[in-house]
CSV table of C-alpha atoms in Angstrom, one decimal:
chain,number,residue,atom,x,y,z
A,330,MET,CA,5.4,-42.0,-5.0
A,331,LYS,CA,4.7,-42.9,-1.4
A,332,GLU,CA,7.5,-40.5,-0.2
A,333,TYR,CA,5.7,-37.4,-1.4
A,334,ASN,CA,2.3,-36.0,-0.9
A,335,PHE,CA,0.7,-35.6,-4.3
A,336,ALA,CA,2.5,-32.9,-6.3
A,337,TYR,CA,5.1,-32.4,-3.5
A,338,LEU,CA,3.3,-29.7,-1.4
A,339,ASP,CA,1.2,-30.5,1.6
A,340,GLU,CA,-2.6,-30.1,1.4
A,341,GLN,CA,-2.7,-27.0,3.7
A,342,THR,CA,-0.2,-25.2,1.5
A,343,LYS,CA,-2.1,-26.1,-1.6
A,344,ARG,CA,-5.3,-24.8,-0.1
A,345,MET,CA,-3.6,-21.5,0.8
A,346,ILE,CA,-2.3,-21.2,-2.8
A,347,ARG,CA,-5.7,-22.1,-4.3
A,348,ARG,CA,-7.3,-19.4,-2.2
A,349,ALA,CA,-4.8,-16.9,-3.7
A,350,ILE,CA,-5.5,-18.2,-7.2
A,351,LEU,CA,-9.3,-17.8,-6.7
A,352,LYS,CA,-8.8,-14.3,-5.4
A,353,GLY,CA,-6.6,-13.6,-8.4
A,354,LEU,CA,-9.2,-14.9,-10.8
A,355,ALA,CA,-11.9,-12.8,-9.0
A,356,ILE,CA,-9.8,-9.6,-9.4
A,357,PRO,CA,-8.1,-10.1,-12.8
A,358,GLY,CA,-4.6,-8.5,-12.9
A,359,TYR,CA,-4.4,-7.9,-9.2
A,360,GLN,CA,-1.3,-9.2,-7.5
A,361,VAL,CA,-2.3,-11.4,-4.5
A,362,PRO,CA,0.3,-11.9,-1.8
A,363,PHE,CA,0.8,-15.6,-0.8
A,364,ALA,CA,3.0,-17.4,1.7
A,365,SER,CA,5.5,-18.8,-0.9
A,366,ARG,CA,7.3,-21.9,0.2
A,367,GLU,CA,10.9,-23.0,-0.2
A,368,MET,CA,11.0,-25.4,-3.1
A,369,PRO,CA,13.7,-27.9,-4.0
A,370,MET,CA,15.0,-25.6,-6.8
A,371,PRO,CA,16.7,-22.2,-6.9
A,372,TYR,CA,14.6,-19.1,-6.6
A,373,GLY,CA,14.4,-17.6,-10.1
A,374,TRP,CA,13.9,-21.1,-11.7
A,375,GLY,CA,10.1,-21.1,-11.5
A,376,THR,CA,9.4,-21.7,-7.8
A,377,GLY,CA,6.2,-19.6,-8.2
A,378,GLY,CA,5.1,-21.4,-11.3
A,379,VAL,CA,5.8,-24.8,-9.7
A,380,GLN,CA,3.8,-23.9,-6.6
A,381,VAL,CA,0.8,-22.8,-8.7
A,382,SER,CA,1.1,-25.9,-10.9
A,383,ALA,CA,1.2,-28.1,-7.8
A,384,ALA,CA,-1.9,-26.5,-6.4
A,385,VAL,CA,-4.0,-27.0,-9.6
A,386,LEU,CA,-2.7,-30.4,-10.7
A,387,THR,CA,-5.0,-33.4,-10.3
A,388,PRO,CA,-4.0,-37.0,-10.9
A,389,ASP,CA,-5.9,-37.0,-14.2
A,390,ASP,CA,-4.0,-34.1,-15.7
A,391,THR,CA,-1.6,-34.1,-18.5
A,392,LEU,CA,1.3,-31.7,-18.0
A,393,LYS,CA,3.4,-29.9,-20.6
A,394,VAL,CA,6.4,-27.7,-19.5
A,395,ILE,CA,8.2,-25.3,-21.8
A,396,ASP,CA,11.0,-22.8,-21.3
A,397,GLN,CA,11.5,-20.2,-24.1
A,398,GLY,CA,8.9,-22.2,-26.1
A,399,ALA,CA,10.9,-25.4,-26.0
A,400,ASP,CA,10.1,-28.7,-24.2
A,401,ASP,CA,13.8,-29.8,-24.2
A,402,THR,CA,15.5,-26.9,-22.2
A,403,THR,CA,17.0,-27.5,-18.8
A,404,ASN,CA,14.3,-25.7,-16.8
A,405,ALA,CA,11.5,-27.4,-18.7
A,406,VAL,CA,13.0,-30.9,-18.4
A,407,SER,CA,13.7,-30.6,-14.7
A,408,ILE,CA,10.3,-29.2,-13.8
A,409,ARG,CA,8.6,-31.9,-15.9
A,410,ARG,CA,10.6,-34.6,-14.2
A,411,PHE,CA,9.8,-33.1,-10.8
A,412,PHE,CA,6.1,-33.5,-11.3
A,413,GLN,CA,6.5,-37.0,-12.9
A,414,ARG,CA,8.2,-38.0,-9.7
A,415,THR,CA,6.1,-36.2,-7.1
A,416,ALA,CA,2.7,-36.3,-8.8
A,417,GLY,CA,3.0,-39.2,-11.2
A,418,VAL,CA,0.9,-37.3,-13.8
A,419,ALA,CA,1.1,-37.9,-17.5
A,420,VAL,CA,3.3,-35.6,-19.4
A,421,THR,CA,3.3,-34.5,-23.1
A,422,GLU,CA,5.0,-32.2,-25.4
A,423,LYS,CA,1.9,-31.7,-27.5
A,424,THR,CA,0.2,-28.4,-26.8
A,425,GLY,CA,-3.2,-29.7,-27.7
A,426,GLU,CA,-3.0,-32.8,-25.4
A,427,ALA,CA,-2.0,-30.9,-22.3
A,428,SER,CA,-4.5,-29.9,-19.6
A,429,VAL,CA,-1.9,-27.9,-17.6
A,430,ILE,CA,1.0,-26.1,-19.3
A,431,GLN,CA,3.7,-24.4,-17.3
A,432,THR,CA,5.7,-21.9,-19.3
A,433,ARG,CA,8.7,-19.7,-18.9
A,434,HIS,CA,8.5,-16.7,-21.2
A,435,ARG,CA,6.4,-18.0,-24.2
A,436,ILE,CA,2.8,-18.6,-25.1
A,437,PRO,CA,2.5,-21.6,-27.4
A,438,GLU,CA,1.7,-20.8,-31.1
A,439,GLN,CA,-1.3,-23.2,-31.2
A,440,ALA,CA,-4.3,-21.4,-29.7
A,441,LEU,CA,-5.2,-22.7,-26.2
A,442,ARG,CA,-8.8,-23.9,-25.6
A,443,GLU,CA,-11.3,-23.8,-22.8
A,444,GLY,CA,-10.4,-26.3,-20.0
A,445,GLN,CA,-6.7,-25.8,-20.4
A,446,ILE,CA,-4.6,-23.9,-17.7
A,447,ILE,CA,-1.4,-22.1,-18.5
A,448,VAL,CA,0.9,-21.3,-15.6
A,449,TYR,CA,3.5,-18.6,-16.1
A,450,GLN,CA,6.8,-18.3,-14.2
A,451,VAL,CA,7.2,-14.6,-13.2
A,452,PRO,CA,10.4,-13.0,-12.1
A,453,ILE,CA,9.1,-9.5,-11.2
A,454,PRO,CA,5.4,-9.3,-10.9
A,455,GLU,CA,5.2,-5.5,-10.4
A,456,PRO,CA,4.9,-3.6,-13.7
A,457,LEU,CA,5.7,-0.3,-12.0
A,458,ARG,CA,8.7,-1.6,-10.1
A,459,PHE,CA,11.3,0.1,-12.3
A,460,LEU,CA,9.4,3.3,-12.1
A,461,GLU,CA,8.8,3.3,-8.4
A,462,PRO,CA,11.0,1.1,-6.1
A,463,SER,CA,8.7,1.2,-3.1
A,464,GLU,CA,6.0,-1.5,-2.7
A,465,VAL,CA,4.0,0.7,-0.4
A,466,GLU,CA,3.8,3.3,-3.2
A,467,THR,CA,3.1,0.9,-6.1
A,468,ARG,CA,0.3,-0.8,-4.1
A,469,LYS,CA,-1.2,2.7,-3.6
A,470,MET,CA,-0.8,3.5,-7.3
A,471,HIS,CA,-2.7,0.3,-8.2
A,472,ALA,CA,-5.4,1.0,-5.7
A,473,LEU,CA,-5.9,4.5,-7.0
A,474,GLU,CA,-5.5,3.4,-10.6
A,475,ASP,CA,-2.8,6.0,-10.8
A,476,TYR,CA,-0.9,4.8,-13.9
A,477,GLY,CA,0.2,8.2,-15.2
A,478,LEU,CA,3.9,7.4,-14.5
A,479,MET,CA,3.7,4.4,-16.8
A,480,HIS,CA,2.2,6.5,-19.6
A,481,VAL,CA,4.9,9.1,-19.1
A,482,LYS,CA,7.6,6.3,-19.4
A,483,LEU,CA,6.1,5.1,-22.7
A,484,TYR,CA,5.9,8.7,-23.9
A,485,GLU,CA,9.5,9.4,-23.0
A,486,ASP,CA,10.5,6.3,-24.9
A,487,ILE,CA,8.8,7.6,-28.0
A,488,SER,CA,10.3,11.1,-27.6
A,489,GLN,CA,13.8,9.7,-27.0
A,490,HIS,CA,13.9,6.6,-29.3
A,491,GLY,CA,11.0,7.1,-31.7
A,492,ASP,CA,9.3,4.0,-30.4
A,493,ILE,CA,8.2,2.3,-27.2
A,494,ALA,CA,11.5,0.7,-26.1
A,495,THR,CA,10.0,-2.4,-24.4
A,496,ALA,CA,10.3,-5.7,-26.3
A,497,TYR,CA,9.3,-8.2,-23.7
A,498,ALA,CA,7.3,-8.0,-20.4
A,499,TYR,CA,5.3,-5.4,-22.2
A,500,PRO,CA,2.7,-3.9,-19.8
A,501,VAL,CA,-1.0,-4.6,-20.4
A,502,LYS,CA,-4.2,-3.2,-18.9
A,503,VAL,CA,-6.7,-5.9,-17.7
A,504,GLU,CA,-10.4,-5.3,-18.1
A,505,GLY,CA,-9.8,-1.6,-18.1
A,506,ARG,CA,-8.6,-1.7,-14.5
A,507,TYR,CA,-5.2,-3.1,-13.4
A,508,VAL,CA,-1.9,-2.6,-15.2
A,509,MET,CA,-0.2,-6.0,-15.2
A,510,ASP,CA,3.2,-7.5,-16.2
A,511,PRO,CA,2.5,-10.4,-18.5
A,512,SER,CA,5.9,-11.9,-17.4
A,513,PRO,CA,8.8,-11.6,-19.8
A,514,ILE,CA,7.0,-13.0,-22.9
A,515,PRO,CA,8.0,-11.3,-26.1
A,516,LYS,CA,5.5,-8.6,-27.0
A,517,PHE,CA,4.7,-10.8,-30.0
A,518,ASP,CA,2.7,-13.0,-27.6
A,519,ASN,CA,0.7,-10.2,-26.0
A,520,PRO,CA,-2.3,-10.4,-28.4
A,521,LYS,CA,-2.7,-14.1,-27.3
A,522,LEU,CA,-3.4,-13.0,-23.7
A,523,ASP,CA,-7.1,-12.7,-24.7
A,524,MET,CA,-7.5,-16.5,-24.6
A,525,ALA,CA,-10.0,-19.3,-23.9
A,526,ALA,CA,-7.7,-20.9,-21.3
A,527,ILE,CA,-7.2,-20.0,-17.6
A,528,GLN,CA,-4.0,-18.0,-17.1
A,529,LEU,CA,-2.2,-18.2,-13.8
A,530,PHE,CA,1.0,-16.3,-12.9
A,531,GLY,CA,3.3,-17.3,-10.0
A,532,ALA,CA,6.2,-15.3,-8.6
A,533,GLY,CA,7.7,-17.4,-5.8
A,534,ARG,CA,10.6,-15.2,-4.9
A,535,GLU,CA,8.4,-12.1,-4.7
A,536,GLN,CA,5.5,-14.0,-3.1
A,537,ARG,CA,2.7,-13.0,-5.5
A,538,ILE,CA,0.1,-14.8,-7.6
A,539,TYR,CA,-2.1,-13.2,-10.2
A,540,ALA,CA,-4.5,-14.5,-12.8
A,541,LEU,CA,-6.6,-13.9,-15.9
A,542,PRO,CA,-9.9,-15.8,-16.3
A,543,PRO,CA,-10.8,-17.0,-19.8
A,544,TYR,CA,-11.7,-14.3,-22.3
A,545,THR,CA,-10.5,-11.5,-20.1
A,546,LYS,CA,-10.0,-8.3,-22.0
A,547,VAL,CA,-6.2,-7.6,-22.1
A,548,VAL,CA,-5.0,-4.5,-23.9
A,549,SER,CA,-1.3,-3.7,-24.4
A,550,LEU,CA,-0.6,-0.1,-23.4
A,551,ASP,CA,0.0,2.3,-26.3
A,552,PHE,CA,-1.0,5.6,-27.8
A,553,ASP,CA,-3.5,6.3,-30.7
A,554,ASP,CA,-0.7,7.7,-32.9
A,555,TYR,CA,1.8,5.0,-31.7
A,556,PRO,CA,-0.3,1.8,-31.7
A,557,PHE,CA,1.1,-1.4,-30.1
A,558,GLN,CA,2.9,-3.5,-32.6
A,559,PRO,CA,3.8,-7.2,-31.9
A,560,THR,CA,7.1,-7.9,-33.7
A,561,LYS,CA,9.1,-10.9,-34.8
A,562,ALA,CA,12.1,-11.5,-37.0
A,563,ASP,CA,11.1,-10.9,-40.6
A,564,HIS,CA,11.9,-14.4,-41.8
A,565,ALA,CA,10.3,-17.8,-42.3
A,566,CYS,CA,11.3,-20.7,-40.1
A,567,ALA,CA,14.3,-22.6,-41.6
A,568,LEU,CA,12.8,-25.9,-40.5
A,569,CYS,CA,9.1,-25.8,-41.0
A,570,GLY,CA,8.7,-22.6,-43.2
A,571,SER,CA,6.2,-20.9,-40.9
A,572,THR,CA,6.0,-17.2,-41.5
A,573,SER,CA,3.7,-16.5,-38.5
A,574,SER,CA,5.5,-18.1,-35.6
A,575,TYR,CA,8.0,-16.4,-33.2
A,576,LEU,CA,11.6,-17.1,-34.3
A,577,ASP,CA,14.9,-17.6,-32.5
A,578,GLU,CA,18.0,-16.5,-34.3
A,579,LEU,CA,20.9,-19.0,-34.3
A,580,ILE,CA,24.5,-18.2,-35.3
A,581,THR,CA,25.6,-21.2,-37.3
A,582,ASP,CA,29.3,-20.4,-38.1
A,583,ASP,CA,32.1,-17.9,-37.6
A,584,ALA,CA,31.3,-16.0,-40.9
A,585,GLY,CA,28.1,-14.5,-39.6
A,586,GLY,CA,25.9,-17.2,-40.9
A,587,ARG,CA,22.6,-17.4,-39.2
A,588,MET,CA,19.3,-19.2,-39.3
A,589,PHE,CA,15.9,-18.5,-37.9
A,590,ILE,CA,13.8,-21.3,-36.3
A,591,CYS,CA,10.6,-21.5,-34.4
A,592,SER,CA,11.0,-21.0,-30.7
A,593,ASP,CA,7.9,-23.3,-30.1
A,594,THR,CA,9.5,-26.7,-30.7
A,595,ASP,CA,6.2,-28.6,-30.6
A,596,TYR,CA,4.6,-26.3,-33.2
A,597,CYS,CA,7.6,-26.6,-35.5
A,598,ALA,CA,8.0,-30.4,-35.1
A,599,THR,CA,4.3,-30.9,-35.8
A,600,ARG,CA,4.5,-28.9,-39.0
A,601,VAL,CA,7.6,-30.7,-40.2
A,602,GLU,CA,5.8,-34.1,-39.5
A,603,ASP,CA,2.6,-33.0,-41.3
A,604,ALA,CA,4.6,-31.9,-44.3
A,605,ALA,CA,6.5,-35.2,-44.5
B,1195,MET,CA,0.8,-25.1,25.0
B,1196,ASP,CA,-2.9,-25.4,26.0
B,1197,ILE,CA,-4.5,-28.7,25.1
B,1198,PRO,CA,-8.3,-28.3,25.3
B,1199,GLU,CA,-8.9,-32.0,26.1
B,1200,LEU,CA,-6.5,-31.8,29.1
B,1201,GLY,CA,-7.6,-28.5,30.5
B,1202,PHE,CA,-4.0,-27.5,31.5
B,1203,SER,CA,-0.8,-26.4,29.8
B,1204,ILE,CA,2.0,-28.7,28.9
B,1205,GLU,CA,5.6,-27.9,28.0
B,1206,ILE,CA,6.6,-28.9,24.4
B,1207,GLY,CA,10.1,-27.4,24.5
B,1208,GLU,CA,12.4,-24.6,25.5
B,1209,ILE,CA,14.1,-21.9,23.5
B,1210,THR,CA,16.7,-19.4,24.6
B,1211,LEU,CA,15.7,-15.8,23.9
B,1212,THR,CA,17.4,-12.5,24.4
B,1213,GLU,CA,15.2,-9.6,25.2
B,1214,CYS,CA,16.2,-6.0,25.4
B,1215,GLU,CA,14.5,-2.7,26.2
B,1216,THR,CA,16.4,0.5,25.4
B,1217,VAL,CA,15.8,3.8,27.0
B,1218,ASN,CA,16.2,6.6,24.4
B,1219,GLN,CA,16.3,10.3,24.8
B,1220,PHE,CA,13.5,12.2,23.3
B,1221,GLN,CA,13.5,16.0,23.3
B,1222,GLY,CA,9.8,16.3,22.5
B,1223,SER,CA,7.8,17.3,19.5
B,1224,LYS,CA,4.9,19.5,18.6
B,1225,THR,CA,2.5,17.0,20.2
B,1226,GLN,CA,4.7,15.3,22.9
B,1227,PRO,CA,6.6,16.9,25.9
B,1228,PRO,CA,10.3,15.9,26.4
B,1229,GLN,CA,10.6,12.4,27.9
B,1230,PHE,CA,12.4,9.1,27.7
B,1231,THR,CA,11.1,6.6,25.2
B,1232,ARG,CA,11.6,2.9,24.8
B,1233,GLY,CA,12.6,0.5,22.1
B,1234,TYR,CA,12.0,-3.2,22.3
B,1235,GLY,CA,14.0,-6.1,20.8
B,1236,LEU,CA,13.5,-9.9,21.1
B,1237,VAL,CA,15.7,-12.4,19.3
B,1238,PHE,CA,16.4,-16.1,19.4
B,1239,GLY,CA,19.5,-17.3,21.1
B,1240,MET,CA,22.1,-15.4,23.2
B,1241,THR,CA,22.8,-12.4,20.9
B,1242,GLU,CA,22.7,-9.2,22.8
B,1243,ARG,CA,24.0,-7.0,20.0
B,1244,LYS,CA,21.2,-8.2,17.8
B,1245,ALA,CA,18.6,-7.6,20.4
B,1246,ILE,CA,19.9,-4.1,21.0
B,1247,SER,CA,19.9,-3.3,17.3
B,1248,MET,CA,16.4,-4.5,17.0
B,1249,ALA,CA,15.4,-2.3,19.9
B,1250,LEU,CA,17.0,0.7,18.2
B,1251,VAL,CA,15.3,0.1,14.9
B,1252,ASP,CA,12.0,-0.4,16.7
B,1253,ARG,CA,12.4,3.0,18.4
B,1254,ALA,CA,13.4,4.6,15.1
B,1255,LEU,CA,10.3,3.2,13.4
B,1256,ARG,CA,8.0,4.8,16.1
B,1257,TRP,CA,8.7,8.3,14.7
B,1258,ALA,CA,5.1,8.8,13.5
B,1259,GLU,CA,3.4,8.0,16.8
B,1260,LEU,CA,5.8,10.3,18.7
B,1261,GLY,CA,5.2,13.1,16.3
B,1262,GLU,CA,8.8,13.2,15.1
B,1263,ASP,CA,9.7,14.5,11.7
B,1264,TYR,CA,10.4,12.0,8.9
B,1265,LEU,CA,14.0,12.6,8.1
B,1266,GLY,CA,14.1,10.3,5.1
B,1267,ALA,CA,16.4,7.9,7.2
B,1268,PRO,CA,16.2,4.3,6.0
B,1269,ALA,CA,15.5,3.2,9.6
B,1270,GLN,CA,12.4,5.2,9.6
B,1271,ASP,CA,11.0,3.4,6.6
B,1272,GLU,CA,9.1,0.2,7.6
B,1273,GLU,CA,9.4,-1.2,4.1
B,1274,PHE,CA,13.1,-0.7,3.9
B,1275,VAL,CA,13.6,-2.2,7.4
B,1276,LEU,CA,11.4,-5.2,6.7
B,1277,TYR,CA,12.9,-5.9,3.3
B,1278,HIS,CA,16.3,-5.9,4.8
B,1279,CYS,CA,15.4,-8.2,7.7
B,1280,ASP,CA,13.1,-10.6,6.0
B,1281,ASN,CA,14.1,-10.1,2.5
B,1282,ILE,CA,12.9,-11.5,-0.8
B,1283,GLN,CA,15.5,-13.9,-2.2
B,1284,ALA,CA,17.8,-11.7,-4.1
B,1285,THR,CA,20.0,-14.7,-5.0
B,1286,GLY,CA,17.1,-15.9,-7.2
B,1287,PHE,CA,17.5,-13.0,-9.6
B,1288,LEU,CA,21.2,-13.9,-10.1
B,1289,GLU,CA,20.4,-17.6,-10.3
B,1290,HIS,CA,17.9,-17.1,-13.1
B,1291,ILE,CA,20.5,-15.5,-15.3
B,1292,LYS,CA,22.0,-18.9,-15.7
B,1293,LEU,CA,18.9,-20.0,-17.6
B,1294,PRO,CA,18.5,-19.3,-21.4
B,1295,HIS,CA,17.0,-16.0,-22.6
B,1296,TYR,CA,16.8,-16.6,-26.3
B,1297,VAL,CA,13.2,-15.3,-26.5
B,1298,ASP,CA,13.4,-12.0,-24.7
B,1299,PHE,CA,16.9,-11.4,-26.1
B,1300,GLN,CA,15.6,-12.0,-29.6
B,1301,SER,CA,12.8,-9.5,-29.0
B,1302,GLU,CA,15.3,-6.9,-27.7
B,1303,LEU,CA,17.4,-7.6,-30.8
B,1304,GLU,CA,14.5,-6.9,-33.2
B,1305,LEU,CA,13.8,-3.7,-31.3
B,1306,ILE,CA,17.4,-2.5,-31.3
B,1307,ARG,CA,17.7,-3.2,-35.1
B,1308,LYS,CA,14.5,-1.3,-35.7
B,1309,LEU,CA,15.6,1.7,-33.6
B,1310,ARG,CA,19.0,1.8,-35.4
B,1311,ARG,CA,17.3,1.5,-38.8
B,1312,ASP,CA,15.0,4.4,-38.0
B,1313,ALA,CA,17.8,6.5,-36.6
B,1314,GLN,CA,20.0,5.8,-39.7
B,1315,GLN,CA,17.1,6.7,-42.1
B,1316,MET,CA,16.5,10.0,-40.2
B,1317,GLN,CA,20.2,10.8,-40.4
B,1318,GLU,CA,20.4,10.1,-44.2
B,1319,ALA,CA,17.3,12.1,-44.8
B,1320,ALA,CA,18.9,15.0,-42.9
B,1321,GLU,CA,22.1,14.8,-45.0
């Protein structure tokens, strides 16, 4: 423990990141630039999320890390170990027991409560990037609340495919102002973005932080005649029987056999335990 | 470096730099008469070619203040130049593809199945 400052980053850096987080919380959905540091892990593996977690962790915190909903995936395991070594904080796999949750691409099934913080790893923070490659232009579009291009894209999806052809990283509008990328969570998770916990988003490679304070109004973009629909596989979990959780589809043999299981491992294991 | 307590400057180290000023032709614009213009480059180490190229890019980026036309050239676009000199880490995007994508892929799968189902129903209805 002596070898590292608490949670790896130096205090000046944490202060800089906290300022960006506070600005992000004050302007929900606005992407705040920050001086992202090199971290001892590859870009694209959660360097933004790790820096945000490092800046908010205190010695009394209990940390949970998930990737794709699971606590036992490579990325989750290595980030959890990283903070065990550099911050010495308690860790857990239980959603309810964690005070800080770092996640890659899922929101836990169990509703988060006040006092909890969820940190998202973000690959591409700009929801307009695939429509407009220039950062100068997209910043202008956000400033002028000029989101026509996004609505045209959604409309073209419907005219071409009969549906809005976005299944994850589905764009949302925050408090009627900023259009925001909720990170590549499946659109099934979008309705949970109106939550009691603090939500922080970190994009290390792209050097941006944004945030949603508790109970922020977050609306998935849609049209009156094509309302937003969160979707999941139309099955029950093969392990715990849940019909309301988000499912992963596993191929089990060469004959096309498949099973559906909860992507949230803690949720599934807890249900199996309770049933036993 | 100035140390306030000492009241004078002390040397903390030396670095080698290469500095370059280019003189560029300029035939004038609506607002400026014909004249020579300058570009400026400063780089670490002894790398003259790098300093010259920086000076040329610097000159190209000054099109607006000299009243030149924007030709759509990449070297006239500050964002393009900056992102190619001090770029975001493109390796990260490739690196992240090594991580699992069950969740977003599953979501895509549901969508593709739905779109195909709808398309098939429409086709059957037409027949």
